[in-house]
PDB file of C-alpha atoms in Angstrom:
ATOM      1  CA  MET L   1     208.606   3.291  85.600  1.00 64.00           C
ATOM      2  CA  GLN L   2     208.314   5.029  82.025  1.00 77.00           C
ATOM      3  CA  MET L   3     204.599   5.002  80.770  1.00 78.00           C
ATOM      4  CA  LEU L   4     204.244   5.248  76.718  1.00 86.00           C
ATOM      5  CA  GLN L   5     200.778   7.033  76.503  1.00 89.00           C
ATOM      6  CA  MET L   6     198.304   7.157  73.253  1.00 92.00           C
ATOM      7  CA  GLN L   7     195.198   8.852  72.957  1.00 96.00           C
ATOM      8  CA  LEU L   8     192.654   8.843  70.545  1.00 96.00           C
ATOM      9  CA  GLU L   9     189.484  11.511  70.297  1.00 97.00           C
ATOM     10  CA  VAL L  10     186.401   9.421  69.264  1.00 96.00           C
ATOM     11  CA  GLY L  11     183.418  11.187  68.126  1.00 95.00           C
ATOM     12  CA  VAL L  12     179.389   9.700  68.999  1.00 93.00           C
ATOM     13  CA  ASP L  13     178.900   7.957  65.613  1.00 92.00           C
ATOM     14  CA  PRO L  14     178.700   4.285  66.037  1.00 89.00           C
ATOM     15  CA  ALA L  15     181.038   3.522  62.786  1.00 92.00           C
ATOM     16  CA  GLU L  16     183.988   5.049  65.333  1.00 94.00           C
ATOM     17  CA  VAL L  17     183.664   1.898  67.263  1.00 94.00           C
ATOM     18  CA  GLY L  18     185.596   0.158  63.829  1.00 95.00           C
ATOM     19  CA  ARG L  19     188.192   3.063  63.602  1.00 96.00           C
ATOM     20  CA  ALA L  20     189.251   3.192  67.458  1.00 96.00           C
ATOM     21  CA  ARG L  21     189.918  -0.539  67.000  1.00 95.00           C
ATOM     22  CA  ARG L  22     192.047  -0.041  63.784  1.00 95.00           C
ATOM     23  CA  TRP L  23     193.884   2.803  65.543  1.00 95.00           C
ATOM     24  CA  ALA L  24     194.763   0.685  68.526  1.00 95.00           C
ATOM     25  CA  ARG L  25     195.707  -2.530  66.402  1.00 93.00           C
ATOM     26  CA  SER L  26     198.417   0.049  65.223  1.00 92.00           C
ATOM     27  CA  ARG L  27     199.486   1.246  67.984  1.00 92.00           C
ATOM     28  CA  LEU L  28     199.667  -2.104  69.721  1.00 91.00           C
ATOM     29  CA  VAL L  29     201.795  -3.349  67.003  1.00 84.00           C
ATOM     30  CA  GLY L  30     204.074  -0.127  67.721  1.00 82.00           C
ATOM     31  CA  SER L  31     204.161  -0.659  71.345  1.00 86.00           C
ATOM     32  CA  GLY L  32     205.876  -4.102  70.916  1.00 83.00           C
ATOM     33  CA  ILE L  33     202.897  -6.377  71.031  1.00 87.00           C
ATOM     34  CA  GLY L  34     202.681  -8.889  68.361  1.00 84.00           C
ATOM     35  CA  ALA L  35     199.346  -9.013  66.402  1.00 80.00           C
ATOM     36  CA  ASP L  36     199.976 -13.178  67.006  1.00 84.00           C
ATOM     37  CA  GLU L  37     200.141 -12.400  70.940  1.00 86.00           C
ATOM     38  CA  PRO L  38     196.941 -13.409  72.817  1.00 89.00           C
ATOM     39  CA  VAL L  39     197.330 -10.414  74.823  1.00 91.00           C
ATOM     40  CA  ALA L  40     196.738  -8.057  71.768  1.00 93.00           C
ATOM     41  CA  GLU L  41     193.366  -9.413  70.486  1.00 93.00           C
ATOM     42  CA  THR L  42     192.020  -9.401  74.353  1.00 95.00           C
ATOM     43  CA  LEU L  43     192.652  -5.571  74.634  1.00 96.00           C
ATOM     44  CA  LEU L  44     191.455  -5.101  71.142  1.00 95.00           C
ATOM     45  CA  LEU L  45     188.181  -6.568  72.478  1.00 94.00           C
ATOM     46  CA  LEU L  46     188.268  -4.654  75.409  1.00 97.00           C
ATOM     47  CA  ILE L  47     188.819  -1.157  73.577  1.00 96.00           C
ATOM     48  CA  SER L  48     185.950  -2.242  71.801  1.00 95.00           C
ATOM     49  CA  GLU L  49     183.671  -2.934  74.215  1.00 94.00           C
ATOM     50  CA  LEU L  50     184.772   0.075  75.953  1.00 95.00           C
ATOM     51  CA  VAL L  51     184.265   2.418  73.116  1.00 95.00           C
ATOM     52  CA  THR L  52     181.087   1.058  72.333  1.00 92.00           C
ATOM     53  CA  ASN L  53     179.860   1.818  75.730  1.00 90.00           C
ATOM     54  CA  ALA L  54     180.982   5.264  76.272  1.00 91.00           C
ATOM     55  CA  VAL L  55     179.772   5.915  72.111  1.00 90.00           C
ATOM     56  CA  VAL L  56     176.170   4.036  72.336  1.00 85.00           C
ATOM     57  CA  HIS L  57     175.052   4.294  75.832  1.00 83.00           C
ATOM     58  CA  THR L  58     176.501   7.802  76.650  1.00 87.00           C
ATOM     59  CA  GLY L  59     176.112   9.509  73.262  1.00 86.00           C
ATOM     60  CA  CYS L  60     179.149  11.647  74.290  1.00 87.00           C
ATOM     61  CA  PRO L  61     182.309  11.832  72.595  1.00 92.00           C
ATOM     62  CA  ALA L  62     184.948   9.905  74.255  1.00 95.00           C
ATOM     63  CA  VAL L  63     188.754   9.868  74.910  1.00 97.00           C
ATOM     64  CA  LEU L  64     190.666   6.459  74.434  1.00 97.00           C
ATOM     65  CA  ARG L  65     194.050   6.061  76.189  1.00 97.00           C
ATOM     66  CA  MET L  66     196.343   3.174  76.219  1.00 96.00           C
ATOM     67  CA  LEU L  67     198.919   3.015  78.401  1.00 94.00           C
ATOM     68  CA  PHE L  68     202.002   0.860  77.917  1.00 91.00           C
ATOM     69  CA  PRO L  69     204.501   0.632  80.531  1.00 87.00           C
ATOM     70  CA  SER L  70     208.790   0.167  79.764  1.00 81.00           C
ATOM     71  CA  ALA L  71     208.403  -3.518  81.738  1.00 80.00           C
ATOM     72  CA  PRO L  72     207.398  -5.839  79.165  1.00 75.00           C
ATOM     73  CA  ALA L  73     205.694  -8.154  82.050  1.00 80.00           C
ATOM     74  CA  ALA L  74     203.723  -4.611  83.597  1.00 87.00           C
ATOM     75  CA  PRO L  75     199.975  -4.355  82.910  1.00 93.00           C
ATOM     76  CA  VAL L  76     198.550  -2.661  80.168  1.00 94.00           C
ATOM     77  CA  ARG L  77     196.331  -0.281  80.177  1.00 96.00           C
ATOM     78  CA  VAL L  78     193.350   1.040  78.746  1.00 97.00           C
ATOM     79  CA  GLU L  79     190.990   4.275  79.471  1.00 97.00           C
ATOM     80  CA  VAL L  80     187.537   5.687  78.371  1.00 97.00           C
ATOM     81  CA  ALA L  81     186.779   8.942  79.352  1.00 96.00           C
ATOM     82  CA  ASP L  82     183.628  10.424  78.151  1.00 95.00           C
ATOM     83  CA  THR L  83     181.499  13.615  79.425  1.00 93.00           C
ATOM     84  CA  SER L  84     178.381  11.593  80.967  1.00 92.00           C
ATOM     85  CA  VAL L  85     177.998  11.976  84.397  1.00 89.00           C
ATOM     86  CA  LEU L  86     176.303   8.568  84.680  1.00 88.00           C
ATOM     87  CA  PRO L  87     178.077   5.852  85.834  1.00 87.00           C
ATOM     88  CA  PRO L  88     178.497   2.256  84.054  1.00 84.00           C
ATOM     89  CA  SER L  89     175.841  -0.206  84.752  1.00 75.00           C
ATOM     90  CA  PRO L  90     176.045  -3.400  83.838  1.00 68.00           C
ATOM     91  CA  ARG L  91     173.417  -5.458  82.618  1.00 67.00           C
ATOM     92  CA  HIS L  92     172.571  -9.252  82.536  1.00 68.00           C
ATOM     93  CA  ALA L  93     171.330  -9.710  79.018  1.00 60.00           C
ATOM     94  CA  ASP L  94     168.777 -12.293  78.179  1.00 62.00           C
ATOM     95  CA  ARG L  95     169.821 -14.881  75.723  1.00 68.00           C
ATOM     96  CA  ASP L  96     168.079 -13.606  72.494  1.00 67.00           C
ATOM     97  CA  GLU L  97     169.573 -10.202  73.063  1.00 59.00           C
ATOM     98  CA  THR L  98     172.258  -8.772  70.765  1.00 55.00           C
ATOM     99  CA  GLY L  99     173.664  -6.106  73.448  1.00 60.00           C
ATOM    100  CA  GLY L 100     174.106  -5.846  77.074  1.00 56.00           C
ATOM    101  CA  ARG L 101     177.171  -8.268  77.657  1.00 66.00           C
ATOM    102  CA  GLY L 102     179.658  -5.298  77.257  1.00 77.00           C
ATOM    103  CA  LEU L 103     180.624  -4.952  81.150  1.00 87.00           C
ATOM    104  CA  GLU L 104     180.480  -8.942  81.627  1.00 88.00           C
ATOM    105  CA  LEU L 105     183.302  -9.315  78.866  1.00 88.00           C
ATOM    106  CA  VAL L 106     185.097  -6.898  80.186  1.00 93.00           C
ATOM    107  CA  ASP L 107     184.861  -8.064  83.715  1.00 92.00           C
ATOM    108  CA  GLY L 108     185.826 -11.688  82.320  1.00 91.00           C
ATOM    109  CA  LEU L 109     188.750 -10.843  80.077  1.00 95.00           C
ATOM    110  CA  ALA L 110     190.183  -7.683  82.099  1.00 97.00           C
ATOM    111  CA  ASP L 111     192.633  -8.753  84.978  1.00 97.00           C
ATOM    112  CA  ARG L 112     191.590  -5.442  86.709  1.00 97.00           C
ATOM    113  CA  TRP L 113     188.892  -2.981  85.650  1.00 96.00           C
ATOM    114  CA  GLY L 114     186.667  -0.149  87.227  1.00 96.00           C
ATOM    115  CA  TRP L 115     185.449   3.634  87.021  1.00 96.00           C
ATOM    116  CA  HIS L 116     185.903   7.056  88.638  1.00 96.00           C
ATOM    117  CA  PRO L 117     184.741  10.455  87.910  1.00 94.00           C
ATOM    118  CA  GLU L 118     187.292  12.353  85.586  1.00 92.00           C
ATOM    119  CA  GLY L 119     186.420  16.265  85.190  1.00 89.00           C
ATOM    120  CA  ALA L 120     183.031  16.720  84.240  1.00 90.00           C
ATOM    121  CA  GLY L 121     182.252  13.133  83.426  1.00 94.00           C
ATOM    122  CA  LYS L 122     184.124   9.659  83.942  1.00 95.00           C
ATOM    123  CA  GLN L 123     186.986   7.461  83.029  1.00 96.00           C
ATOM    124  CA  ILE L 124     185.937   3.525  82.591  1.00 96.00           C
ATOM    125  CA  TRP L 125     189.584   1.419  82.824  1.00 97.00           C
ATOM    126  CA  CYS L 126     190.855  -1.965  82.343  1.00 98.00           C
ATOM    127  CA  GLU L 127     194.183  -3.227  82.892  1.00 97.00           C
ATOM    128  CA  VAL L 128     196.192  -6.839  81.405  1.00 96.00           C
ATOM    129  CA  ASP L 129     199.000  -8.394  82.609  1.00 93.00           C
ATOM    130  CA  ARG L 130     201.288  -9.338  79.691  1.00 84.00           C
ATOM    131  CA  GLY L 131     203.303 -11.846  81.859  1.00 66.00           C
ATOM    132  CA  ALA L 132     200.224 -13.992  82.814  1.00 55.00           C
ATOM    133  CA  ALA L 133     199.342 -14.251  79.546  1.00 48.00           C
ATOM    134  CA  ALA L 134     202.983 -15.350  78.098  1.00 46.00           C
ATOM    135  CA  ALA L 135     203.246 -17.857  81.259  1.00 44.00           C
ATOM    136  CA  ILE L 136     199.562 -19.376  79.907  1.00 40.00           C
ATOM    137  CA  LEU L 137     200.899 -19.755  76.508  1.00 39.00           C
ATOM    138  CA  THR L 138     204.310 -21.386  78.202  1.00 41.00           C
TER     139      THR L 138
END
C-alpha cells in the first residue's frame, strides 16, 4: 500500500503547538480528509496533545509526521519524535488541574497508540481508523 508522508519540525516554544495544528489542518484537507469530517477534528486534537507533550514536557525540539495511506478506509497515523530518552508518563490529573490529561485524551481518542525508542530519543505514535469514523456517521 502506498503512503503519503508529511513532516514538520517543531521548536521548543509552546507557540509552536498552534503552528503545528494550523499546518496539520491544511495537510488534512490536502490529503482528502474534509475539514468537516469527524476524523479531522480527532486528528487535530491528537496532534495538539502529542506536540504539546513533546514541547512542554521534554523541552526538546520535535518532528511531527502524518502518514496517509492510499486506501481511504486505512488508518491515518500521527507520529511525534523528540530527542528525550524519557518515556511518556501518563498522569491522572486532579479535577482542578489545568494540565496532565494529554495521554489520557490520546488513549481515549486514538484507536491505537504507543511509543518506542527512535535514534537518540523516542517516537510517540497514534492511529485513527477512518473507516470506523465513517461507519458511525451512517
